[in-house]
Structures are given as structure tokens and as C-alpha cells.
Coordinates of C-alpha atoms and ligand atoms in Angstrom, one line a residue:
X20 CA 71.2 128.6 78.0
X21 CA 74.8 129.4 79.4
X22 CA 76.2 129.1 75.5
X23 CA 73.9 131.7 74.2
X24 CA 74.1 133.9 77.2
X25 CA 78.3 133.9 76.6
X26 CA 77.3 134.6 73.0
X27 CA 75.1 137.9 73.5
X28 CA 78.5 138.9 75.6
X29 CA 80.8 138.3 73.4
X30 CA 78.7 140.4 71.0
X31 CA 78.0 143.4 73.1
X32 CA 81.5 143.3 73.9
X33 CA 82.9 143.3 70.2
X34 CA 80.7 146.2 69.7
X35 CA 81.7 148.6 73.1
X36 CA 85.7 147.6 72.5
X37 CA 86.2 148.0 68.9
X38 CA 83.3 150.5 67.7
X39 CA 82.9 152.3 71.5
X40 CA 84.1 155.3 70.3
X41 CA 86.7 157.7 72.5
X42 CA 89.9 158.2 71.6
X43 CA 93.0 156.0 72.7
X44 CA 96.6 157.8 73.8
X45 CA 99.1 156.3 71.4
X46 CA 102.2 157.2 73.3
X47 CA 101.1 154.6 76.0
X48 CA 101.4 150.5 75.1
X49 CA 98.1 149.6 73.5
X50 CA 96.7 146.5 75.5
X51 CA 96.4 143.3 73.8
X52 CA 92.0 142.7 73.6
X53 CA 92.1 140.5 70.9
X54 CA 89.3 137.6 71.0
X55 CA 90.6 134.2 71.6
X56 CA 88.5 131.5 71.0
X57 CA 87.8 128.1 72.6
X58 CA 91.0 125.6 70.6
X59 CA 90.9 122.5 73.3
X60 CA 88.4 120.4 75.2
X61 CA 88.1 117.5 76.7
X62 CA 90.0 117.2 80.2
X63 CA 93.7 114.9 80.2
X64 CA 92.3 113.7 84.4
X65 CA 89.8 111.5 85.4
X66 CA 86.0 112.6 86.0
X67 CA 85.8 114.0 88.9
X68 CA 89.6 114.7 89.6
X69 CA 89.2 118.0 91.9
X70 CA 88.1 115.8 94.3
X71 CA 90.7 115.0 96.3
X72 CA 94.0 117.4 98.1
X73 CA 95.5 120.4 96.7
X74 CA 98.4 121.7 97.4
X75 CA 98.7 125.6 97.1
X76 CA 101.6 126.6 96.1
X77 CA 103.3 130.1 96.0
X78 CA 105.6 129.5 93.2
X79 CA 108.1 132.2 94.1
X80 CA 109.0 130.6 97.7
X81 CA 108.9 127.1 96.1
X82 CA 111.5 126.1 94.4
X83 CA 114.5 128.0 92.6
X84 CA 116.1 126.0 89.7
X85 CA 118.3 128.7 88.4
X86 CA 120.1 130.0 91.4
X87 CA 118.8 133.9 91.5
X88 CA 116.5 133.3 94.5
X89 CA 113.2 132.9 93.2
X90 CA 111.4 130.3 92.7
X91 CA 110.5 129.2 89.5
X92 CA 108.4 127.0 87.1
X93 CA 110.8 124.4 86.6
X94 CA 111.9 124.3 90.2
X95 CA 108.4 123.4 90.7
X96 CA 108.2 120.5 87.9
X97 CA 111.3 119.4 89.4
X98 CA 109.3 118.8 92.9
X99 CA 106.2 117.4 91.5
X100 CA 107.5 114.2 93.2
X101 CA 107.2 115.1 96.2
X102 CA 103.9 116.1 95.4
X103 CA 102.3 113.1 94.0
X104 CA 103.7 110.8 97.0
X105 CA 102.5 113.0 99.1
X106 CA 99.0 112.1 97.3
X107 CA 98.3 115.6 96.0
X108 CA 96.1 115.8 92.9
X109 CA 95.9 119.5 92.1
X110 CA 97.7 122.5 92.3
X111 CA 96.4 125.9 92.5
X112 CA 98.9 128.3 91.9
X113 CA 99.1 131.8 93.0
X114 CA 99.1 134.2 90.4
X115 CA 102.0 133.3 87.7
X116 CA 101.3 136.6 85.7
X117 CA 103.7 139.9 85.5
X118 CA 102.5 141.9 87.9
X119 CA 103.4 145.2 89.8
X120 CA 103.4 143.9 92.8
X121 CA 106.9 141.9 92.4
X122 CA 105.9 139.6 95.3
X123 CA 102.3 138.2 95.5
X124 CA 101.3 138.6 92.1
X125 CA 97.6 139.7 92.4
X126 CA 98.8 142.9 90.6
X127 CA 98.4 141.9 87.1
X128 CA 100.1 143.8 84.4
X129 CA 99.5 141.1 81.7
X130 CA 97.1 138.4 81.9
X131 CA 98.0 136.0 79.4
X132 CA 102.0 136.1 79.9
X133 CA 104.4 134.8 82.9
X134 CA 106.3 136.9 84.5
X135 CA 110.0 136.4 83.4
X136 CA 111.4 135.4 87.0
X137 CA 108.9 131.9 87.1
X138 CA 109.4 131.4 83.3
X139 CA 108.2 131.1 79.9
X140 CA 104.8 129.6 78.3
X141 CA 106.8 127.0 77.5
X142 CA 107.4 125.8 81.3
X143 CA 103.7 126.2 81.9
X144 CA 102.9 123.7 79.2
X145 CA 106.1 121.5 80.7
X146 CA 104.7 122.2 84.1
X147 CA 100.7 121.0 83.0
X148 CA 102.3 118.1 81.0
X149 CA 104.5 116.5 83.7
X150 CA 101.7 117.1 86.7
X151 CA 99.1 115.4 84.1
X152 CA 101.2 112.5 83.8
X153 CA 101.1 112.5 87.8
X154 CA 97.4 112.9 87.6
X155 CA 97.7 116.2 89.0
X156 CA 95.8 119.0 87.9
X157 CA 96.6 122.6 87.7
X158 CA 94.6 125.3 88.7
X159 CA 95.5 129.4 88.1
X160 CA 94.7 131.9 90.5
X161 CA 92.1 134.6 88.4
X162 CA 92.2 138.0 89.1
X163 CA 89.2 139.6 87.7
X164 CA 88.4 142.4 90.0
X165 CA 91.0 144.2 89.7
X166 CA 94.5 144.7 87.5
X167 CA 98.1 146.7 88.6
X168 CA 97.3 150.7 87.7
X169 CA 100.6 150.0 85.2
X170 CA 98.8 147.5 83.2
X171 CA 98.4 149.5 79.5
X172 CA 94.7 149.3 80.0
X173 CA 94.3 151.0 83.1
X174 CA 96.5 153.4 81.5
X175 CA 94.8 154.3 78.3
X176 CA 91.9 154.5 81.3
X177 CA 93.4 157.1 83.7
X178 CA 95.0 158.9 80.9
X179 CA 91.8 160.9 79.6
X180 CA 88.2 161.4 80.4
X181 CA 87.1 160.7 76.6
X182 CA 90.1 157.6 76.5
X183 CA 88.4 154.8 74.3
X184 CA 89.4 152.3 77.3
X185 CA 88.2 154.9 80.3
X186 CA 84.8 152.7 80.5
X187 CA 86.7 149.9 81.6
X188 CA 87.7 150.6 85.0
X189 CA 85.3 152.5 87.2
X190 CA 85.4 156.2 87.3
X191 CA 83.6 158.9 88.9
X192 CA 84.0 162.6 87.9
X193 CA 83.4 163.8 91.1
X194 CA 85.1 162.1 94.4
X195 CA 82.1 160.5 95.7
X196 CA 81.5 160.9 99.6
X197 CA 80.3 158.5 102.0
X198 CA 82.3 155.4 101.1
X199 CA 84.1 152.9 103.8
X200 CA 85.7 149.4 102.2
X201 CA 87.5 147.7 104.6
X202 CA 87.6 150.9 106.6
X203 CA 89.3 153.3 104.2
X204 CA 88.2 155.4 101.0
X205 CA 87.8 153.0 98.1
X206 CA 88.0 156.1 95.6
X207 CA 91.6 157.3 94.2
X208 CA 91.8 161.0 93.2
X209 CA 93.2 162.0 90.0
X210 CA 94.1 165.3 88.5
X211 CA 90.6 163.9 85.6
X212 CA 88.8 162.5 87.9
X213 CA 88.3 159.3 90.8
X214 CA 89.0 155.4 90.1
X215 CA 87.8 152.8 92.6
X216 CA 90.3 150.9 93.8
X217 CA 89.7 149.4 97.7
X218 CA 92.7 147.1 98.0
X219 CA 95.4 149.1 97.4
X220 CA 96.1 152.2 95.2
X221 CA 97.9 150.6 92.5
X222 CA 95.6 147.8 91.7
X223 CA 92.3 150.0 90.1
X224 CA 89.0 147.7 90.2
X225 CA 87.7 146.5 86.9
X226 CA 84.1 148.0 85.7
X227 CA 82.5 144.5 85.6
X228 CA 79.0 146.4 84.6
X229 CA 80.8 146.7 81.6
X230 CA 80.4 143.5 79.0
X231 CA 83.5 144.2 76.9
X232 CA 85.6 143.7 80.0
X233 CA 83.9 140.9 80.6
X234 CA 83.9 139.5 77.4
X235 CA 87.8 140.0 77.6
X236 CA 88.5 138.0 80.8
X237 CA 86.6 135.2 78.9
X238 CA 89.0 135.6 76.0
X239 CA 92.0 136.0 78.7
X240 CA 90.5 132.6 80.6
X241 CA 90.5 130.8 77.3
X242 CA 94.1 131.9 76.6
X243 CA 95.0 129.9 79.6
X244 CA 91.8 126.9 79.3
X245 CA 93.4 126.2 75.5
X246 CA 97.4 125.3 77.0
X247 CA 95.2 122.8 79.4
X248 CA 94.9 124.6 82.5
X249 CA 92.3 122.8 84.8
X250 CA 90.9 125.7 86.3
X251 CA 91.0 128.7 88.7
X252 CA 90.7 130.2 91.9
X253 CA 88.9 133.2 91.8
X254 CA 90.5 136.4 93.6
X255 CA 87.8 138.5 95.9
X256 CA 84.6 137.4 94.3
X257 CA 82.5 139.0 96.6
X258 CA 84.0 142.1 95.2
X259 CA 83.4 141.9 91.8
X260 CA 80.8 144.5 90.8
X261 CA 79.7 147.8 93.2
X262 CA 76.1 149.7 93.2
X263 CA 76.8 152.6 95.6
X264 CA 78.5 153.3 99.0
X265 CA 76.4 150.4 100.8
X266 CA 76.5 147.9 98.5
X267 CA 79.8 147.2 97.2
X268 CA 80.3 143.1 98.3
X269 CA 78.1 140.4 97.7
X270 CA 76.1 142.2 95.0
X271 CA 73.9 139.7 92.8
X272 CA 75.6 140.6 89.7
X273 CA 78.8 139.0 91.4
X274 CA 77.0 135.5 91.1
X275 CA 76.2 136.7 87.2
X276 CA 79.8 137.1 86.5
X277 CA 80.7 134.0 87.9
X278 CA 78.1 131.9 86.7
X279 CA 79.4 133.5 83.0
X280 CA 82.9 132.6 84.3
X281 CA 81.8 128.9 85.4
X282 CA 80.3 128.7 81.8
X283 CA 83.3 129.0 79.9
X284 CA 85.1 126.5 82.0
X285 CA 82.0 124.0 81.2
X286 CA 82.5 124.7 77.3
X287 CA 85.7 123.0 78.2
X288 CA 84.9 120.2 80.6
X289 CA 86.4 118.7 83.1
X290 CA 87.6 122.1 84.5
X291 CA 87.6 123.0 88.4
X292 CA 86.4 126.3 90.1
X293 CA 86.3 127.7 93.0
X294 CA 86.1 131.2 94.7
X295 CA 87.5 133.1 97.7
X296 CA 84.4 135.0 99.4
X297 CA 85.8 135.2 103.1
X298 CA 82.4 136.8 104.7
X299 CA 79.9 134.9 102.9
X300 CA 81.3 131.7 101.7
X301 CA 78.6 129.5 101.4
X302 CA 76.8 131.6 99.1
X303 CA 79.2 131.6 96.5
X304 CA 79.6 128.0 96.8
X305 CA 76.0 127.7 95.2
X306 CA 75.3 126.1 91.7
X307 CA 74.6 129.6 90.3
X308 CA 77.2 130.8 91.4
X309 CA 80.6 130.0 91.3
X310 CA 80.0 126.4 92.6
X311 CA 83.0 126.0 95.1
X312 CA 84.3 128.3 97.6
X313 CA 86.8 128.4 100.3
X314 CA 85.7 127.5 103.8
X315 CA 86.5 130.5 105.2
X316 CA 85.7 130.7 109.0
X317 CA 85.4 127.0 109.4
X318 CA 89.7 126.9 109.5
X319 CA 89.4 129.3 112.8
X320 CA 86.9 126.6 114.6
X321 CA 89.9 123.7 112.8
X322 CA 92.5 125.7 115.1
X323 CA 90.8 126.7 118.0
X324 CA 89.8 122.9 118.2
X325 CA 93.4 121.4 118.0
X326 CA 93.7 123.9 120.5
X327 CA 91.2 122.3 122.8
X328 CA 88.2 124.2 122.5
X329 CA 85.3 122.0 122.9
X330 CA 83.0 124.3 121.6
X331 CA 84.6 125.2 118.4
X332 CA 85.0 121.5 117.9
X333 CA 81.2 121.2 118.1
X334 CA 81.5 124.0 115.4
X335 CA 83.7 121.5 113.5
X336 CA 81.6 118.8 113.4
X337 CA 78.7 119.9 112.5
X338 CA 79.8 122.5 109.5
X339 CA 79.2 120.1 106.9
X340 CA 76.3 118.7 107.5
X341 CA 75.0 121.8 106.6
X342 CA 77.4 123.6 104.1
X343 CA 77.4 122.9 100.5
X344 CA 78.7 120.2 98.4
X345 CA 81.4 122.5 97.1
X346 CA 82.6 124.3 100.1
X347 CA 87.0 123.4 99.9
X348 CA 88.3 123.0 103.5
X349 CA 91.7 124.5 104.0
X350 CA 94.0 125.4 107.3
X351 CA 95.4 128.3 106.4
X352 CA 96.5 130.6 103.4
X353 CA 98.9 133.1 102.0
X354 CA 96.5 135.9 103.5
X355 CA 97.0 136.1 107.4
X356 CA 93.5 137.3 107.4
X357 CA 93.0 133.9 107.7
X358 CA 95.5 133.0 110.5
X359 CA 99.1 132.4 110.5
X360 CA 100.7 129.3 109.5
X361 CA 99.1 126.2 111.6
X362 CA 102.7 124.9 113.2
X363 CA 102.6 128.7 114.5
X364 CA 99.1 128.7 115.9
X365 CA 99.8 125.8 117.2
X366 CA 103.2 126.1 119.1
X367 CA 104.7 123.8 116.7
X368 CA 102.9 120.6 118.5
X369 CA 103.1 118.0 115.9
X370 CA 100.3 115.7 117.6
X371 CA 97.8 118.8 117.8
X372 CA 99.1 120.0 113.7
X373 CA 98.5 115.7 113.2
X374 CA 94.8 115.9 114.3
X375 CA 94.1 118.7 113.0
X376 CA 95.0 117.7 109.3
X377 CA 93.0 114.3 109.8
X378 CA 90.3 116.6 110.9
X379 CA 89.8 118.8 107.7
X380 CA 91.4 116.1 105.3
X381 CA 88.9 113.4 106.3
X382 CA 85.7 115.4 106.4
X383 CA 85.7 117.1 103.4
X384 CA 85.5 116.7 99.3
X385 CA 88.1 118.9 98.3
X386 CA 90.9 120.1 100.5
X387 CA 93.4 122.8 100.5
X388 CA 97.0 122.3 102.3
X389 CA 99.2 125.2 101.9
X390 CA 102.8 124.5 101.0
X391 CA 104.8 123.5 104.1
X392 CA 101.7 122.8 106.3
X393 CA 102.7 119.0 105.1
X394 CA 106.3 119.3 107.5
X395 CA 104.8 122.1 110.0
X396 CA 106.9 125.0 108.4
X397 CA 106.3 128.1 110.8
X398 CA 106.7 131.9 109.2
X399 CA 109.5 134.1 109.5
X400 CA 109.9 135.8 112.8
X401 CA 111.6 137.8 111.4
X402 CA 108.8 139.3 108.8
X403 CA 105.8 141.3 109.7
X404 CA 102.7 140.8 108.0
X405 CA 101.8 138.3 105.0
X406 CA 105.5 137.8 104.1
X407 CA 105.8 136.4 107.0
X408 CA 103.6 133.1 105.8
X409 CA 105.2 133.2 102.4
X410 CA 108.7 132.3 103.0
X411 CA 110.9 129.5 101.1
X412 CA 109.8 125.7 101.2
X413 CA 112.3 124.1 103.7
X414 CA 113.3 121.1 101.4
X415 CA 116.7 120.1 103.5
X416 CA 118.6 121.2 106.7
X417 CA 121.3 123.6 104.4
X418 CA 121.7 126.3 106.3
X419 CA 121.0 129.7 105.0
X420 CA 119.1 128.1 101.6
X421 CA 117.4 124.9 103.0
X422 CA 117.9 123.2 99.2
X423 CA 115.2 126.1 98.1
X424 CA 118.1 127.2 96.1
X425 CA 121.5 127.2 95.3
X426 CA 121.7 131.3 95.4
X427 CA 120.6 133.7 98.0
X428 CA 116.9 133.3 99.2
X429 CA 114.6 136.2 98.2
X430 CA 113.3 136.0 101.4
X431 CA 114.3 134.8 104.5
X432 CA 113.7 131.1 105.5
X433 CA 111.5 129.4 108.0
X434 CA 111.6 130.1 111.3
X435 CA 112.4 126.9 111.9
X436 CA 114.0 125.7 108.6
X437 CA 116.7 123.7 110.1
X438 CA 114.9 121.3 112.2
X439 CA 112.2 120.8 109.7
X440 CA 112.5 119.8 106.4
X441 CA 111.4 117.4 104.1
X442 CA 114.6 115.4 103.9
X443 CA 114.5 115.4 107.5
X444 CA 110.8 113.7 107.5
X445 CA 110.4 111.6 104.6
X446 CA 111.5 108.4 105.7
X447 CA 110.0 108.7 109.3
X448 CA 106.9 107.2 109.6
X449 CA 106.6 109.0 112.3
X450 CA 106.5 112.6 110.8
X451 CA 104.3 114.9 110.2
X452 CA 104.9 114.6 106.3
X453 CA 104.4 111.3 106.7
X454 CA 100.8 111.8 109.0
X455 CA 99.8 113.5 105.8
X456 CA 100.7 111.4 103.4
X457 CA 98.7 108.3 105.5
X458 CA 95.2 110.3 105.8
X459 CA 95.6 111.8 102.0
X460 CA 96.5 107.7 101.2
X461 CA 93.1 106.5 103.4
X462 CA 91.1 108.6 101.0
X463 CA 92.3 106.4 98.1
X464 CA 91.8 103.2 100.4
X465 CA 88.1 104.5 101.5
X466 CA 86.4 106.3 98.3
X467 CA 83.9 107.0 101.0
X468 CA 85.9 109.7 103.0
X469 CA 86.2 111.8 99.5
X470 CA 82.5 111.1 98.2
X471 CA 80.3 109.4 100.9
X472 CA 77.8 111.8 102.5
X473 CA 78.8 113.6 105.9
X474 CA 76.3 112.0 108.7
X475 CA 76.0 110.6 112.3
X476 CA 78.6 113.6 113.7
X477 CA 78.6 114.6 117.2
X478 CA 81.4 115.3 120.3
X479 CA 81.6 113.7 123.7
X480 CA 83.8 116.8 125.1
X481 CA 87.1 116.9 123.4
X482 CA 86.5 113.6 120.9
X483 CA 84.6 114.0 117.4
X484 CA 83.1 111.1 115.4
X485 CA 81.3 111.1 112.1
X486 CA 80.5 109.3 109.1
X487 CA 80.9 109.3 105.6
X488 CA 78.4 107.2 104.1
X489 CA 77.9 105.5 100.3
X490 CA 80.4 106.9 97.6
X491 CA 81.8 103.4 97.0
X492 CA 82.2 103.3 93.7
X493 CA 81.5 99.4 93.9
X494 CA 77.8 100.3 94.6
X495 CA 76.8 101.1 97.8
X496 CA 73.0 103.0 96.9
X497 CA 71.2 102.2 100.3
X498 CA 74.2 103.9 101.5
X499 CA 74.5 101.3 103.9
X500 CA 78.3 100.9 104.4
X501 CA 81.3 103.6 104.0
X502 CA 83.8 105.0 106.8
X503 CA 83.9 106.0 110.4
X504 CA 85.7 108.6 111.4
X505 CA 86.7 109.1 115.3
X506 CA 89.4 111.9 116.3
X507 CA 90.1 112.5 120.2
X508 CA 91.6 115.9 120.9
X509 CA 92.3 115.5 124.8
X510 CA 94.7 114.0 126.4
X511 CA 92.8 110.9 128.3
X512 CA 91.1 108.2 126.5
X513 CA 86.7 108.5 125.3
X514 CA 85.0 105.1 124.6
X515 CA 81.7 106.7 122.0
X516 CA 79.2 105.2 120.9
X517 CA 78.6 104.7 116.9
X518 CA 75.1 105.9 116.2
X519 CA 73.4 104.8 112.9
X520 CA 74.6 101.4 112.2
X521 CA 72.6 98.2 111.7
X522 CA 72.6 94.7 113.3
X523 CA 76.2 92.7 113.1
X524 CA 78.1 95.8 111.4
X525 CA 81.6 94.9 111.1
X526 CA 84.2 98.0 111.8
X527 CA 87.0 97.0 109.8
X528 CA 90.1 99.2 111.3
X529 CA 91.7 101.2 108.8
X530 CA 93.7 103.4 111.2
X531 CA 95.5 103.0 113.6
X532 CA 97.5 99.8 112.5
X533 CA 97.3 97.2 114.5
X534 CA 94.4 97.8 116.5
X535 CA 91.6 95.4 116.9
X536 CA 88.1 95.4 114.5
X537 CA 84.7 95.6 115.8
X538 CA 81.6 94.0 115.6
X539 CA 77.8 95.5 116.0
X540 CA 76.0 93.1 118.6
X541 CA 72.6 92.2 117.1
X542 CA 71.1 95.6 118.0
X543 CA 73.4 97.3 115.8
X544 CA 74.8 98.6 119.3
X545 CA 79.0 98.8 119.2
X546 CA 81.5 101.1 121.0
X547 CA 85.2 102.3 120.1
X548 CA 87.7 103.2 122.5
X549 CA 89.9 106.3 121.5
X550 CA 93.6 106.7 123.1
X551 CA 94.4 110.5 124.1
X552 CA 95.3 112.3 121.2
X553 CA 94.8 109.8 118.3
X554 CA 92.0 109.4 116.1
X555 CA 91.0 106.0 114.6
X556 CA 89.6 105.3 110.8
X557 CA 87.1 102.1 109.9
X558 CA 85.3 101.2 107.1
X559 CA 81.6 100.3 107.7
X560 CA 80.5 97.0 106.7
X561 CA 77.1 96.2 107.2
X562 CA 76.5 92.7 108.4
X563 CA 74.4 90.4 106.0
X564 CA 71.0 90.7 108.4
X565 CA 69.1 93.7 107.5
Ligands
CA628 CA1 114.7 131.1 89.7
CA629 CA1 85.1 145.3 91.9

């Protein structure tokens, strides 16, 4: 069904781009629309790779390898080490594309090029090829609602009413009244007419009604799917297509597009995607839809928890026993829409950051860390705005550079780059870095806390417990055994009670080390004592009476 669907597209699309009539203005650079079809297929990671932790990485503050300040490609590769002992098994990397923007890259003057300052195509292929061999995947942030007003086809667009590419971005003769996006004027004036662009002037919204665009971001996707990119992250899905002044987010053809987008990823297999809807999450997380989306809203109850906020831990323990399968847990972005970095909101406490990452890590499928969450990197104080939570990775204590580079930092540094770093934590077991590195490690040692189902979750006041039941890969189908999970925000010790368990269970401790096992008593009836502040891992084993 998908497969002739993407075929009728690809059709009506060769017929509105190359036969739609209109004129083009020559004196501008002609776009590249050129098809580009399907060349690769099967995946180079295991079934069911995305899985597991991603790191999000903003290539320009990660690592420079050429001394001008930026980060780079290569400066990445060269860090992939860190990445895979860390445990990380994909990557989702903000946009890589020239754009107009010269910071953030969702600007996108050419969608199937890298912008000079990260690299060439040749250090994305090095970059897939080394983080493969790590069993790391790579996902591509995808901009699809929008491109940078200097990209030629927005151009050709704004450059004349009867333009053969004017179709293509969305256009009104007349400035239309009554619109509020985000609490401005979506609509741009022009000396022929208005564009719709509600994020910022200079990035013009696609015309996603129209099937030649789509049928071109499909070619543009495969440019990228071919060279053995794992997937993407979808940029502002719920803002795909608009049908008048009150209904311009969350329109059904948004889940249309997607579900078009999602199929051209299944032609190749394997391949991972997953949306950013901030106001309506779990929608987009659905099977005809995009199939995975950000858990937007569930990372302020993650904060306010840590925090000590009983009530938003309640929040927090019950979100996925309700949520979809696909919803991808995260702390905190690039976007401080969606709070600033975690060591800032929480005063740099390292215990409170600790639980807080066992939290989010343990309860869900797939997880999002953003770079430097791992070693509790704060912003720059010094920065307003999103800047602020996109400074250089902190790799050592050098002052002034913090072994990001051997230059002059594009940006400033951490707030507090010089107390912590990675050098500073790797070897201390008792470091944040290395707090992340355990929990990512005890979902390799318990299969169940990445696939067993989310059950038996409650609070006693400022202590969680659940369980993640079945997903052994062993064989587990009466889902009788898998992992409990108990995490104890306050500061004096809770003694719970572990719902759900049969007669003679054995509690076999995964975490902390040291501590005793437990045994159900022939009721199934068995308690756990939690220290203040800690939280405790054990892996379910029902006893051989049924
Ligand atoms: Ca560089
Ligand atoms: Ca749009």
C-alpha cells in the first residue's frame, strides 16, 4: 500500500516540477530537483538497534579537529570513543546542512551537501563507517517544513508571481488577516505578494499540499538513506501543512506526510524515526504517523521531580503506562523551550542530576541525553537565550578551550568548564559520567529495562518503583520475570512494598553493589529498603512454585 502510494507521488510530482509550467529566473542559481532513487538497503546494526541511548549531539560545539573553532565531522569521529563507553548507540545530529542560519542549522540552503565548516561527504561516510563499527547508528535531523529564504528555490519562488518554483512555498496575493503563530504574524510581505513563514523571516515554510515538494524531500531523504544514514529526527512536525488561520498545527495531512516519510525509510529497513511535536506528542508517536516522538512535557515533571516535587513524580511514574511504545524520553534539548540544561535546573547537585538520569534512562525504550548532560555541563552565563545551552563540550580542564579545540572557541565555554570535564570524571567511579555509564550498562545486563513492559509503578511520597516485565530475549512469554526498578528522591530512607510478584520470587540486586538480594515469602509478599537519595536495580526471578 505504502509503495504504491510513494509511487502515485513520485508521479504527480514529475509532472508539477518538470511540465508545471511558469517561467524560472535564470539569473538566480537553479535548485538541484533531480530524482534520486533508492541505491542501498539492508541496515549495517542489529534489529532493533534504536532501542537503546542516544546521544544528541550539536556538531558545531562538539569537537574542533582543525583548530578554527568549530566543531567538526572529524572532531566528532575522533570522540566516538567516548561515545561507545559511555554505552551510546545512536546519534542524532543536528542539522549538518549549509544553512543561513551559521549557527543552528535548521536554515537549510542545500539539503543534500554539508556545510564546509563540519566537512565533506566524505567525513559523513567516515563518520557512519566508524560509528557502525561501534554499533552506533546515525540519525540526521530533517527539516521539511521549512528551508533558509536564500536557498535557490525559495528564490526562484519569491522572485515572480508566474516563477515555475512559486508553487512550492506558500504564497498568498493578498496579506491575509487574522493569523497568530506563536503569537506573531506568520505571513511575510513582499513587494509580489505574502510567504508564510512563522518561525523566523528568513526560513519561508514549504507548501507541503504540494506533491512535487514532497516528492523532492523523498528524493533529498534518499540522497542521505543511500550513504547509510539510519534515520532522522523530524524538525516541527506538527507544523507541516496549514488550512487557514485556526488550523495551522496538528493538521491530519501532517500525519500523511509523515506516514509518506516513514515509508521511504521502510523501503530501506532497519531505519529509525522520530518526530518533535512539543504540544501533542503522543499523537505523532502513533503507527500512522510518524511512529516515535519526543516526550515533550514528560522532561518538566523529570526536573520538577529531582527537585522534590512529589506530585510531578506521580506524573513520572505513571506517563508510560499510558504513552506509546515509541514516545523517546529525553532531559533536555538544544531548544530552551524545553528547559535549560539539567546541571542548571538543578543547581549543579550531582546526586539529584544522578537520579534523575536513572529515572528517564531506566523507564523508557529509547532515550535521548543531550551532549554534556553525561558530566553535568551547565550553559553559558554569559549567553542569553538558546546559545546559552549550545556551548562547547568540556573535554578537559584547559582553560579558555577545554580540549574542544586547539584555536579560539566559537562560542564561549561552559559555565563551569573547568571543574567539569570529562578527563576530570572518567576514571571516578564516583562521577556523574560514570552514574551514566552504569545505568546505560544495566540496560545491557537487564534486556528487560529496554524491552520489558512498564507495569506495577506507584510512589510512597518522594520514592518511585516500577517494573519492567518480559523482554528477555531468553524467553520470558508469561512475562513472569524481568527488573525492578526503585528510585528514592528524599533525603530519609522508604522501605516499599513490591506489588505483582509471585510466591518465593527471588530479587537478585543489580544495583547498588553490594547490597543484599531478596526473597518473596510464600505469599509472594517482599519489601526493599531504599537509602535517602539512591535508587536500587533487581532483576525478577520468579521462584519455581507457581
Ligand atoms: Ca573545525
Ligand atoms: Ca508548514
Amino acid at each position: 500500500m505504502r509503495g504504491t502510494t510513494t509511487l502515485a507521488v513520485l508521479a504527480a510530482g514529475m509532472l508539477l516540477g518538470a511540465c508545471g509550467g511558469g517561467s524560472s529566473n535564470t539569473e538566480l542559481p537553479l535548485p538541484d530537483t533531480s530524482a534520486v532513487a533508492a541505491t542501498a538497503s539492508a541496515s549495517a546494526l542489529p534489529e532493533g538497534w534504536h532501542r537503546g541511548v542516544f546521544m544528541q549531539v550539536f556538531v558545531r560545539a562538539y569537537q574542533d579537529s582543525d583548530g578554527d573553532g568549530i566543531g567538526d565531522l572529524r572532531g566528532l569521529t575522533q570522540r566516538l570513543d567516548h561515545l561507545q563507553d559511555l554505552g551510546i548507540t545512536g546519534l542524532w545530529l543536528m542539522p549538518i546542512h549549509p544553512s543561513q542560519d551559521g549557527d543552528h542549522g535548521y536554515a537549510v540552503t542545500d539539503y543534500r551537501a554539508v556545510t564546509p565548516e563540519y566537512g565533506t561527504l566524505a567525513d559523513v561516510d567516515a563518520l557512519v563507517r566508524e560509528a557502525h563499527a561501534r554499533g552506533i547508528g546515525v540519525i540526521l535531523d530533517w527539516v521539511m517544513n521549512h528551508s533558509a529564504a536564500r536557498h535557490p528555490l525559495f528564490q526562484q519562488s519569491r522572485s515572480a508571481a508566474d516563477n515555475r518554483w512559486r508553487e512550492w512555498y506558500v504564497w498568498q496575493r493578498q496579506h491575509p488577516a487574522g493569523w497568530s503563530v506563536y503569537g506573531g504574524d506568520p505571513w511575510r510581505g513582499t513587494t509580489n505578494g505574502s510567504y508564510y513563514a512563522p518561525f523566523w523571516t528568513e526560513m519561508p515554510d514549504f507548501n507541503l499540499k504540494n506533491p512535487a515538494v514532497v516528492a523532492w524531500q523523498h528524493d533529498n531523504l534518499r540522497f542521505w538513506l543511500n550513504r547509510g544514514i539510519d534515520g532522522v529526527r523530524v524538525d516541527a512536525a506538527g507544523n507541516l501543512v496549514e488550512n487557514g488561520p485556526a488550523a495551522w498545527e496538528h493538521q491530519d495531512d501532517n500525519h500523511a506526510v509523515l506516514a509518506g516519510t516513514r515509508a521511504v525509510l521502510d523501503r530501506y529497513g532497519g531505519r529509525y524515526m522520530v518526530c518533535e511535536a512539543p504540544s501533542q506528542p503522543q499523537r505523532y508517536a502513533a503507527a500512522d504517523s510518524c511512529g516515535a516522538a519526543f516526550a515533550f512535557g514528560h522532561q518538566n515533571d523529570l526536573v520538577a521531580a529531582a527537585r522534590g516535587d512529589a506530585t510531578a513524580l506521580a506524573r513520572v511514574a505513571a506517563y508510560p503506562l499510558t504513552a506509546p511504545e515509541g514516545m523517546a524520553a529525553f532531559a533536555s534539548n538544544h531548544d530552551s523551550f524545553a528547559g535549560q540544561r539539567v546541571a542548571d535546573q538543578l543547581g549543579g547537585d550531582t546526586t539529584r542530576q544522578k537520579l534523575l538520569a536513572a529515572t528517564y534512562l531506566l523507564q523508557s525504550r529509547t532515550a535521548f541525553v543531550f551532549y554534556g548532560e553525561e558530566i553535568g555541563m551547565t550553559g553559558a552565563g554569559s549567553l542569553d537565550g538558546d546559545s546559552k545551552l549550545r556551548v562547547p563540550m568540556s573535554w578537559t580542564g584547559e582553560r579558555g578551550r577545554a580540549g574542544f579545540t586547539t584555536g579560539t572557541p566559537f562560542r564561549a565555554l561552559a559555565g563551569n568548564a573547568a571543574t567539569h570535564h570529562v578527563e576530570a570524571q572518567q576514571a571516578d567511579p564516583a562521577s556523574l559520567l560514570s552514574h551514566y555509564r552504569a545505568v546505560i550498562a544495566l540496560r545491557r545486563a537487564l534486556p528487560s529495562l529496554v524491552a520489558g513492559r512498564y507495569a506495577h509503578a506507584s510512589t510512597t511520597g518522594l520514592a518511585m518503583q516500577f517494573q519492567r516485565r518480559g523482554g528477555d530475549p531468553v524467553g520470558d512469554p508469561a512475562e513472569a520475570g524481568g527488573a525492578w526498578v526503585g528510585i528514592n528522591h528524599g533525603d530519609t530512607a522508604v522501605t516499599l512494598d513490591l506489588p505483582g510478584l509471585t510466591a518465593d520470587t527471588r530479587l537478585v540486586r543489580h544495583w547498588p553493589a553490594g547490597a543484599p538480594d531478596a526473597v518473596a515469602d510464600g505469599t509472594g509478599r517482599v519489601q526493599v529498603t531504599l537509602a535517602g537519595r539512591s535508587f536500587a536495580v533487581m532483576r525478577i526471578e520468579p521462584g519455581a512454585s507457581p
